[in-house]
Amino acid sequence: MAAPTPLIAGNWKMNGLRASLAEARAIANGAAGSRARVAICPPNLLIHQMCEMLSGTEVLVGGQDAHWEMSGAFTGDVSAQMLADAGAKLVILGHSERRTGYRETDEIVARKTQAALAAGLEPIVCVGETLEERKAGHALAVVTGQVRGSLPADLAGKAFSVAYEPVWAIGTGLTPTTSEIEEMHRAIRATLSEMFGAASAAAPILYGGSVKPSNAREILHAAEVGGALVGGASLKAEDFLAIVRAV
Ligand code: PGA
């Protein structure tokens, strides 16, 4: 089975005003012809305008979360169908900032993933252990458990990716060693193959957590690393493009 096409996705989190659209344009210009698929996940209010601006370029636009229902009385929430209607092609689900800050469980993430698929979005499902869990020697069990609990059976045969993001590496400048990343990515790959069979080999397993231009090449060339989910370093076109070029 051929290796999956790498995906480099930028997670802007709660950063970016309309003026930041210029950064997205610079990313699209610089990413043209890249080996990787490139995506930007801006705040919801920028999605529609960014999609219009980037139409005709190779850069995809994604959301950072979506509700598990398509519509209804959920004040303040946004559904997968709304993201798709605005032009998004992908959506990040189960980010640790949502699991921690909004108490999202594996079950909620799985329901959100089902909704994303129903809306025609490609889910990027995030998993990752805390520092305490790693120190206690539970990282592999925690993460493979999250994969089993957060990925619904409907993903079989669909385009999706899993992002391994150790909670302690997000926004901290700390990263696991290359061999720790490889060990985890192999365990996730084996779990996907048990759950979804051989077709799941097409799903890239992204690494996320303090990816930056200086460490991107080593991380992106590690075994079973099929791309990156990039937070802080995706906000500046120059840094993000350096990561895209490191694939
Ligand atoms: P970071 O964030 O690159 O700023 O560490 C990654 C993420 O949270 O997706």
Tab-separated table of C-alpha atoms and ligand atoms in Angstrom:
chain	number	residue	atom	x	y	z
A	1	MET	CA	0.000	0.000	0.000
A	2	ALA	CA	1.411	3.402	-0.991
A	3	ALA	CA	2.212	5.835	1.822
A	4	PRO	CA	-0.577	8.348	2.432
A	5	THR	CA	-0.251	11.795	0.873
A	6	PRO	CA	1.174	14.000	3.638
A	7	LEU	CA	-1.088	16.647	5.147
A	8	ILE	CA	0.189	19.817	6.784
A	9	ALA	CA	-2.653	21.560	8.595
A	10	GLY	CA	-2.427	24.892	10.378
A	11	ASN	CA	-4.596	25.310	13.477
A	12	TRP	CA	-4.980	29.036	14.043
A	13	LYS	CA	-6.989	28.453	17.256
A	14	MET	CA	-8.591	31.715	18.500
A	15	ASN	CA	-6.175	33.859	16.507
A	16	GLY	CA	-6.792	35.882	13.386
A	17	LEU	CA	-8.846	38.877	12.305
A	18	ARG	CA	-9.863	39.765	8.757
A	19	ALA	CA	-6.450	41.364	8.263
A	20	SER	CA	-4.923	37.896	8.736
A	21	LEU	CA	-6.424	36.792	5.416
A	22	ALA	CA	-3.311	38.293	3.810
A	23	GLU	CA	-1.259	35.650	5.636
A	24	ALA	CA	-3.471	32.930	4.158
A	25	ARG	CA	-2.934	34.339	0.683
A	26	ALA	CA	0.833	34.303	1.226
A	27	ILE	CA	0.578	30.681	2.389
A	28	ALA	CA	-1.392	29.725	-0.734
A	29	ASN	CA	1.128	31.456	-3.002
A	30	GLY	CA	4.071	29.758	-1.327
A	31	ALA	CA	2.449	26.331	-1.084
A	32	ALA	CA	1.678	26.016	-4.797
A	33	GLY	CA	3.097	22.795	-6.205
A	34	SER	CA	3.947	21.402	-2.778
A	35	ARG	CA	4.295	17.637	-2.173
A	36	ALA	CA	1.933	17.858	0.778
A	37	ARG	CA	-1.744	18.712	0.952
A	38	VAL	CA	-1.911	21.995	2.840
A	39	ALA	CA	-4.812	23.194	4.981
A	40	ILE	CA	-5.549	26.217	7.148
A	41	CYS	CA	-8.096	25.957	9.977
A	42	PRO	CA	-8.910	29.563	10.939
A	43	PRO	CA	-11.563	30.790	13.388
A	44	ASN	CA	-15.078	30.120	12.042
A	45	LEU	CA	-15.765	33.759	11.189
A	46	LEU	CA	-12.929	33.763	8.642
A	47	ILE	CA	-13.813	30.494	6.938
A	48	HIS	CA	-16.180	31.750	4.272
A	49	GLN	CA	-14.014	34.655	3.192
A	50	MET	CA	-10.870	32.528	3.256
A	51	CYS	CA	-12.537	29.879	1.085
A	52	GLU	CA	-13.537	32.480	-1.485
A	53	MET	CA	-10.075	33.998	-1.444
A	54	LEU	CA	-8.284	30.670	-1.790
A	55	SER	CA	-10.600	29.136	-4.388
A	56	GLY	CA	-8.511	28.010	-7.334
A	57	THR	CA	-5.465	27.466	-5.091
A	58	GLU	CA	-4.375	24.098	-3.686
A	59	VAL	CA	-4.829	25.158	-0.056
A	60	LEU	CA	-7.818	23.686	1.759
A	61	VAL	CA	-9.733	25.398	4.548
A	62	GLY	CA	-10.989	23.604	7.651
A	63	GLY	CA	-12.838	24.189	10.903
A	64	GLN	CA	-11.466	23.620	14.405
A	65	ASP	CA	-14.556	21.917	15.873
A	66	ALA	CA	-18.154	21.130	14.956
A	67	HIS	CA	-21.271	20.103	16.872
A	68	TRP	CA	-22.584	16.526	16.647
A	69	GLU	CA	-26.008	17.724	15.487
A	70	MET	CA	-26.578	19.406	12.115
A	71	SER	CA	-28.829	22.147	13.524
A	72	GLY	CA	-30.931	22.927	16.549
A	73	ALA	CA	-31.089	24.728	19.868
A	74	PHE	CA	-27.374	24.807	20.686
A	75	THR	CA	-26.573	28.436	21.421
A	76	GLY	CA	-23.134	29.475	20.270
A	77	ASP	CA	-22.333	26.251	18.422
A	78	VAL	CA	-21.544	25.628	14.774
A	79	SER	CA	-22.425	22.456	12.892
A	80	ALA	CA	-20.410	20.453	10.388
A	81	GLN	CA	-23.010	21.243	7.761
A	82	MET	CA	-22.506	24.979	8.383
A	83	LEU	CA	-18.736	24.598	7.977
A	84	ALA	CA	-19.230	22.695	4.729
A	85	ASP	CA	-21.730	25.306	3.544
A	86	ALA	CA	-19.124	28.014	4.171
A	87	GLY	CA	-16.656	26.098	1.978
A	88	ALA	CA	-14.616	24.123	4.526
A	89	LYS	CA	-13.334	20.722	3.423
A	90	LEU	CA	-11.878	19.456	6.701
A	91	VAL	CA	-12.481	19.791	10.418
A	92	ILE	CA	-10.285	19.237	13.483
A	93	LEU	CA	-12.129	17.253	16.167
A	94	GLY	CA	-11.236	16.252	19.710
A	95	HIS	CA	-8.365	18.717	20.100
A	96	SER	CA	-7.013	18.501	23.647
A	97	GLU	CA	-8.031	22.120	24.253
A	98	ARG	CA	-11.631	20.965	23.639
A	99	ARG	CA	-11.249	17.718	25.544
A	100	THR	CA	-9.871	19.628	28.549
A	101	GLY	CA	-11.649	22.986	28.337
A	102	TYR	CA	-15.065	21.671	27.240
A	103	ARG	CA	-14.941	18.169	28.722
A	104	GLU	CA	-15.248	16.432	25.385
A	105	THR	CA	-15.111	12.688	25.848
A	106	ASP	CA	-14.146	10.064	23.276
A	107	GLU	CA	-17.844	9.402	22.804
A	108	ILE	CA	-18.557	13.048	22.002
A	109	VAL	CA	-15.606	13.170	19.608
A	110	ALA	CA	-16.903	10.031	17.863
A	111	ARG	CA	-20.359	11.606	17.445
A	112	LYS	CA	-18.802	14.790	16.088
A	113	THR	CA	-16.754	12.707	13.674
A	114	GLN	CA	-19.915	10.992	12.422
A	115	ALA	CA	-21.530	14.395	11.878
A	116	ALA	CA	-18.459	15.642	9.986
A	117	LEU	CA	-18.601	12.635	7.664
A	118	ALA	CA	-22.330	13.106	7.128
A	119	ALA	CA	-21.640	16.713	6.116
A	120	GLY	CA	-18.926	15.614	3.686
A	121	LEU	CA	-16.026	16.975	5.745
A	122	GLU	CA	-12.713	15.155	6.191
A	123	PRO	CA	-12.108	14.779	9.941
A	124	ILE	CA	-8.746	15.259	11.637
A	125	VAL	CA	-9.254	13.448	14.945
A	126	CYS	CA	-6.834	14.446	17.714
A	127	VAL	CA	-5.508	12.181	20.461
A	128	GLY	CA	-2.689	12.578	22.965
A	129	GLU	CA	-1.571	11.818	26.495
A	130	THR	CA	-0.866	14.209	29.375
A	131	LEU	CA	2.562	14.455	30.962
A	132	GLU	CA	1.336	12.550	34.031
A	133	GLU	CA	0.084	9.732	31.820
A	134	ARG	CA	3.411	9.555	29.983
A	135	LYS	CA	5.421	9.613	33.213
A	136	ALA	CA	3.281	6.799	34.588
A	137	GLY	CA	4.063	4.704	31.491
A	138	HIS	CA	0.483	4.837	30.210
A	139	ALA	CA	0.951	6.902	27.050
A	140	LEU	CA	0.469	4.058	24.556
A	141	ALA	CA	-2.584	2.651	26.335
A	142	VAL	CA	-4.195	6.095	26.730
A	143	VAL	CA	-3.668	7.104	23.117
A	144	THR	CA	-4.701	3.810	21.523
A	145	GLY	CA	-7.746	3.850	23.826
A	146	GLN	CA	-8.633	7.344	22.553
A	147	VAL	CA	-8.253	6.117	18.963
A	148	ARG	CA	-10.643	3.212	19.640
A	149	GLY	CA	-13.142	5.430	21.444
A	150	SER	CA	-13.050	8.526	19.219
A	151	LEU	CA	-13.103	6.988	15.733
A	152	PRO	CA	-16.543	5.704	14.688
A	153	ALA	CA	-16.986	2.669	12.431
A	154	ASP	CA	-18.343	4.988	9.691
A	155	LEU	CA	-14.749	6.058	8.958
A	156	ALA	CA	-14.088	2.769	7.138
A	157	GLY	CA	-13.150	3.591	3.562
A	158	LYS	CA	-13.439	7.367	4.159
A	159	ALA	CA	-10.746	10.077	3.955
A	160	PHE	CA	-9.630	11.052	7.450
A	161	SER	CA	-6.509	11.559	9.520
A	162	VAL	CA	-5.492	11.098	13.126
A	163	ALA	CA	-3.331	13.731	14.828
A	164	TYR	CA	-1.127	12.536	17.669
A	165	GLU	CA	-0.668	15.586	19.888
A	166	PRO	CA	0.908	14.956	23.293
A	167	VAL	CA	-0.865	17.479	25.542
A	168	TRP	CA	2.434	18.457	27.180
A	169	ALA	CA	3.984	19.322	23.793
A	170	ILE	CA	1.260	21.754	22.688
A	171	GLY	CA	2.423	25.353	22.804
A	172	THR	CA	5.258	24.506	25.182
A	173	GLY	CA	8.247	24.184	22.846
A	174	LEU	CA	8.729	20.626	24.171
A	175	THR	CA	8.540	17.646	21.819
A	176	PRO	CA	8.857	13.891	22.311
A	177	THR	CA	11.988	12.256	20.927
A	178	THR	CA	11.806	10.939	17.391
A	179	SER	CA	11.730	7.380	18.687
A	180	GLU	CA	8.860	8.204	21.059
A	181	ILE	CA	6.939	9.695	18.125
A	182	GLU	CA	7.652	6.636	15.977
A	183	GLU	CA	6.607	4.238	18.718
A	184	MET	CA	3.289	6.049	19.155
A	185	HIS	CA	2.608	6.419	15.443
A	186	ARG	CA	3.255	2.694	14.886
A	187	ALA	CA	0.842	1.856	17.707
A	188	ILE	CA	-1.811	4.142	16.187
A	189	ARG	CA	-1.230	2.597	12.745
A	190	ALA	CA	-1.676	-0.913	14.157
A	191	THR	CA	-4.876	0.148	15.945
A	192	LEU	CA	-6.296	1.711	12.763
A	193	SER	CA	-5.517	-1.412	10.830
A	194	GLU	CA	-7.305	-3.579	13.432
A	195	MET	CA	-10.301	-1.258	13.407
A	196	PHE	CA	-10.617	-0.448	9.715
A	197	GLY	CA	-8.524	-2.981	7.829
A	198	ALA	CA	-5.989	-2.448	5.078
A	199	ALA	CA	-7.752	0.586	3.549
A	200	SER	CA	-6.838	2.633	6.640
A	201	ALA	CA	-3.226	2.666	5.425
A	202	ALA	CA	-4.305	5.629	3.279
A	203	ALA	CA	-5.079	7.719	6.391
A	204	PRO	CA	-2.140	9.913	7.389
A	205	ILE	CA	-1.144	10.023	11.057
A	206	LEU	CA	-0.122	13.609	11.788
A	207	TYR	CA	2.139	14.715	14.611
A	208	GLY	CA	1.248	17.930	16.461
A	209	GLY	CA	2.817	19.814	19.355
A	210	SER	CA	5.510	22.493	18.974
A	211	VAL	CA	6.260	21.726	15.328
A	212	LYS	CA	8.382	24.555	13.966
A	213	PRO	CA	10.758	25.153	11.043
A	214	SER	CA	13.769	23.951	13.072
A	215	ASN	CA	12.354	20.523	13.996
A	216	ALA	CA	9.953	19.896	11.098
A	217	ARG	CA	12.303	17.946	8.869
A	218	GLU	CA	13.258	15.398	11.505
A	219	ILE	CA	9.669	14.932	12.706
A	220	LEU	CA	8.148	14.737	9.230
A	221	HIS	CA	10.648	12.106	8.120
A	222	ALA	CA	10.073	9.850	11.130
A	223	ALA	CA	8.420	6.469	10.511
A	224	GLU	CA	4.615	6.619	10.137
A	225	VAL	CA	4.516	10.414	10.403
A	226	GLY	CA	2.192	11.485	7.591
A	227	GLY	CA	2.193	15.206	8.222
A	228	ALA	CA	1.728	17.761	10.962
A	229	LEU	CA	-0.918	19.725	12.803
A	230	VAL	CA	0.728	23.057	13.475
A	231	GLY	CA	-0.499	25.660	15.958
A	232	GLY	CA	1.698	28.667	16.751
A	233	ALA	CA	3.987	28.254	13.756
A	234	SER	CA	1.048	28.284	11.326
A	235	LEU	CA	0.222	31.919	12.053
A	236	LYS	CA	3.140	33.309	10.044
A	237	ALA	CA	3.289	32.335	6.380
A	238	GLU	CA	7.077	32.180	6.397
A	239	ASP	CA	7.228	29.670	9.273
A	240	PHE	CA	4.309	27.593	8.054
A	241	LEU	CA	5.751	27.404	4.519
A	242	ALA	CA	9.126	26.312	5.901
A	243	ILE	CA	7.286	23.379	7.551
A	244	VAL	CA	5.382	22.614	4.316
A	245	ARG	CA	8.692	22.508	2.455
A	246	ALA	CA	10.238	20.157	5.012
A	247	VAL	CA	7.922	17.304	3.910
B	1	PGA	P1	1.463	24.190	18.747
B	1	PGA	O1	-0.060	23.656	18.728
B	1	PGA	O2	2.029	23.882	17.374
B	1	PGA	O3	1.325	25.659	18.997
B	1	PGA	O4	2.172	23.453	19.813
B	1	PGA	C1	-0.404	22.460	18.067
B	1	PGA	C2	-1.882	22.204	18.211
B	1	PGA	O5	-2.438	22.471	19.280
B	1	PGA	O6	-2.544	21.718	17.265
